[in-house]
Structure formats: C-alpha cells, structure tokens
XYZ file of C-alpha atoms in Angstrom:
126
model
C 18.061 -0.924 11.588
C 20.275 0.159 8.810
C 22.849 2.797 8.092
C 23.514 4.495 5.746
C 27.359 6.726 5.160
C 27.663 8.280 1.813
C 31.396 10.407 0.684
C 33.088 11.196 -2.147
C 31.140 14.708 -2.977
C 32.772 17.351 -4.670
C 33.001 20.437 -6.283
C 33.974 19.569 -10.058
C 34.142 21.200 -13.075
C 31.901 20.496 -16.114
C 33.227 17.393 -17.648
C 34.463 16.055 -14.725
C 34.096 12.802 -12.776
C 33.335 11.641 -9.675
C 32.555 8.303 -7.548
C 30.372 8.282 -4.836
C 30.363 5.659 -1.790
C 27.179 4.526 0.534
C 28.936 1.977 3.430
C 25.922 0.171 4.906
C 25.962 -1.195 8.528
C 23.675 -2.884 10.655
C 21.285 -5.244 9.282
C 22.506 -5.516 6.210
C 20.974 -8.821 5.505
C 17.399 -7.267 4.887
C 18.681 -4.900 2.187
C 17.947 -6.095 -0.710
C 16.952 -2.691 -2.844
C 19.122 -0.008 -3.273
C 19.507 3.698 -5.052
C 21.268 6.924 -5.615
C 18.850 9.891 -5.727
C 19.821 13.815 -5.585
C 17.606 16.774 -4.574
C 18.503 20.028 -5.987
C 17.376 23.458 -4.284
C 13.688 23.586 -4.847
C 13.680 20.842 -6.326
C 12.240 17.283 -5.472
C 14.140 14.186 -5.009
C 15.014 12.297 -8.041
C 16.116 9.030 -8.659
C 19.147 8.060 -10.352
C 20.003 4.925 -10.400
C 19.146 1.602 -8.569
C 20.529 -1.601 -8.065
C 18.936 -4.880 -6.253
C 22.216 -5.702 -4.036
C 21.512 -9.646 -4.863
C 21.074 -9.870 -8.419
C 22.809 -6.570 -9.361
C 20.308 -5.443 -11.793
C 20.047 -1.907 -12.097
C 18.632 0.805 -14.155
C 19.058 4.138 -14.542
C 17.582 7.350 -14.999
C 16.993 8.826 -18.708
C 18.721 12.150 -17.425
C 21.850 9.867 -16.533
C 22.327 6.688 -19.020
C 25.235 6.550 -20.297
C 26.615 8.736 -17.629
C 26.529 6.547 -14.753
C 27.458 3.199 -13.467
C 25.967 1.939 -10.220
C 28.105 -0.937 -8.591
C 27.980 -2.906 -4.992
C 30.526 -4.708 -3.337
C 28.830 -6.885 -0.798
C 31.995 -8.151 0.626
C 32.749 -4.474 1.933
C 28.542 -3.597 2.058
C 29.598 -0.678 -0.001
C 27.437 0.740 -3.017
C 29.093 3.160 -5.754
C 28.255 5.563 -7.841
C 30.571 6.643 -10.930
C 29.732 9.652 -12.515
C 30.944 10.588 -15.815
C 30.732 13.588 -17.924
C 29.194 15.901 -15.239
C 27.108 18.889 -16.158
C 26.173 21.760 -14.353
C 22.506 20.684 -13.904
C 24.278 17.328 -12.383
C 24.778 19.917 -9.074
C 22.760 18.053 -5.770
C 22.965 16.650 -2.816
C 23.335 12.784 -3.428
C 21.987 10.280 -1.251
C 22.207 6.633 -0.489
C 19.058 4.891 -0.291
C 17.816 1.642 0.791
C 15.002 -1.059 1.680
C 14.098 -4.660 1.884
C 12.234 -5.667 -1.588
C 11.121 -2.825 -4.324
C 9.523 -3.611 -7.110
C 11.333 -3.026 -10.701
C 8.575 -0.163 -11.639
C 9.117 1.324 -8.308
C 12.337 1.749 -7.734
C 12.781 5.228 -8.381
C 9.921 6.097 -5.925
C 11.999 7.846 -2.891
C 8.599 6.824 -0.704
C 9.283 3.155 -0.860
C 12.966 3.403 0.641
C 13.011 2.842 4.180
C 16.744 4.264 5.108
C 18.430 6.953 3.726
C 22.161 8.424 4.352
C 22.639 11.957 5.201
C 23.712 12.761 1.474
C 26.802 14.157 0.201
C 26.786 17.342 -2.221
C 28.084 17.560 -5.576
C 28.358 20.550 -7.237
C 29.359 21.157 -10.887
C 30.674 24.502 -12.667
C 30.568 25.547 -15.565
C-alpha cells in the first residue's frame, strides 16, 4: 500500500504562485508513475502534469506548459508542484496521484493510477 499527503493549497490571487507537496509513504519502492490532476465543480478530473519518479521525465498539460514545473525528491519521497501565473480557471482541488508503471500516452488517464491523496484546494480570484 501507498500513501498519499498532499498541502500547500491556497486561496491566491490571479497572478499568483503556489507550490504544492504529495509526501508518499509506505511502499514507495513500487511507485514508479506519478501526477498532479485537479477536478473542478462539475467538472471531471484532469491531468496536469506527470513525472516517472526514476527517470524524471515529465510532461505537462497544454492548459499548463509553461506554467508549471513538476519536481520529486526521492530522498524525502516528496513530489512538487510549482505553479506560476495562476488564473482564475486554475481554481480545483489538486491531487497527488500514483502507480507502479504507466505508459507515456497514458499518463494523464486518472483510471490507470492506483493511489490517490485526499487533494488539497486551490482557489484563484480574480
């Protein structure tokens, strides 16, 4: 089993910044796929950016590039998320994500993560 304990949610203003944290616990060995996603009110969950913990490669959503870093430190099993430039539509709840092996063309499928955190919300004003 894994866990998943994301922070660093906010209410900004538009332009703002903010970095998220996932700390992941228990078997951490068999993560080897990992992402942000956020799920607005009636909305479905949406990736935004993923990183394989090994290699680091990442990518990131079109909605986000440019925006966005994703980082890990795998001494402290802790994933990031810096957020620049935040916009009003940028207003979610955030959550960690994470699984043993993804492919590249499917990491922004939500259905192929096996843990997820509780999320933490971040809400931008204009």
């Amino acid at each position: 089993q894994v866990q998943l304990v994301e922070s660093g949610g906010d209410s900004v203003q538009a332009g703002g910044s903010l970095s998220l944290s996932c700390v992941v616990s228990g078997d951490t060995y068999s993560v080897y796929s990992m992402g942000w996603f956020r799920q607005a009110p009636g909305r479905e969950r949406e990736g935004v950016a993923t990183l394989y913990v090994v290699t680091g490669d990442s990518q990131y959503a079109d909605s986000m590039k440019g925006r966005v870093t994703i980082a890990r430190d795998n001494a402290k099993n802790t994933l990031y998320l810096q957020m620049n430039s935040l916009k009003p539509e940028d207003t979610a709840m955030y959550y960690c994500a994470a699984g043993r092996y993804i492919d590249f063309v499917d990491l922004f499928h939500a259905d192929k993560y096996t843990y997820w955190g509780q999320g933490t919300q971040v809400t931008v004003s204009s």
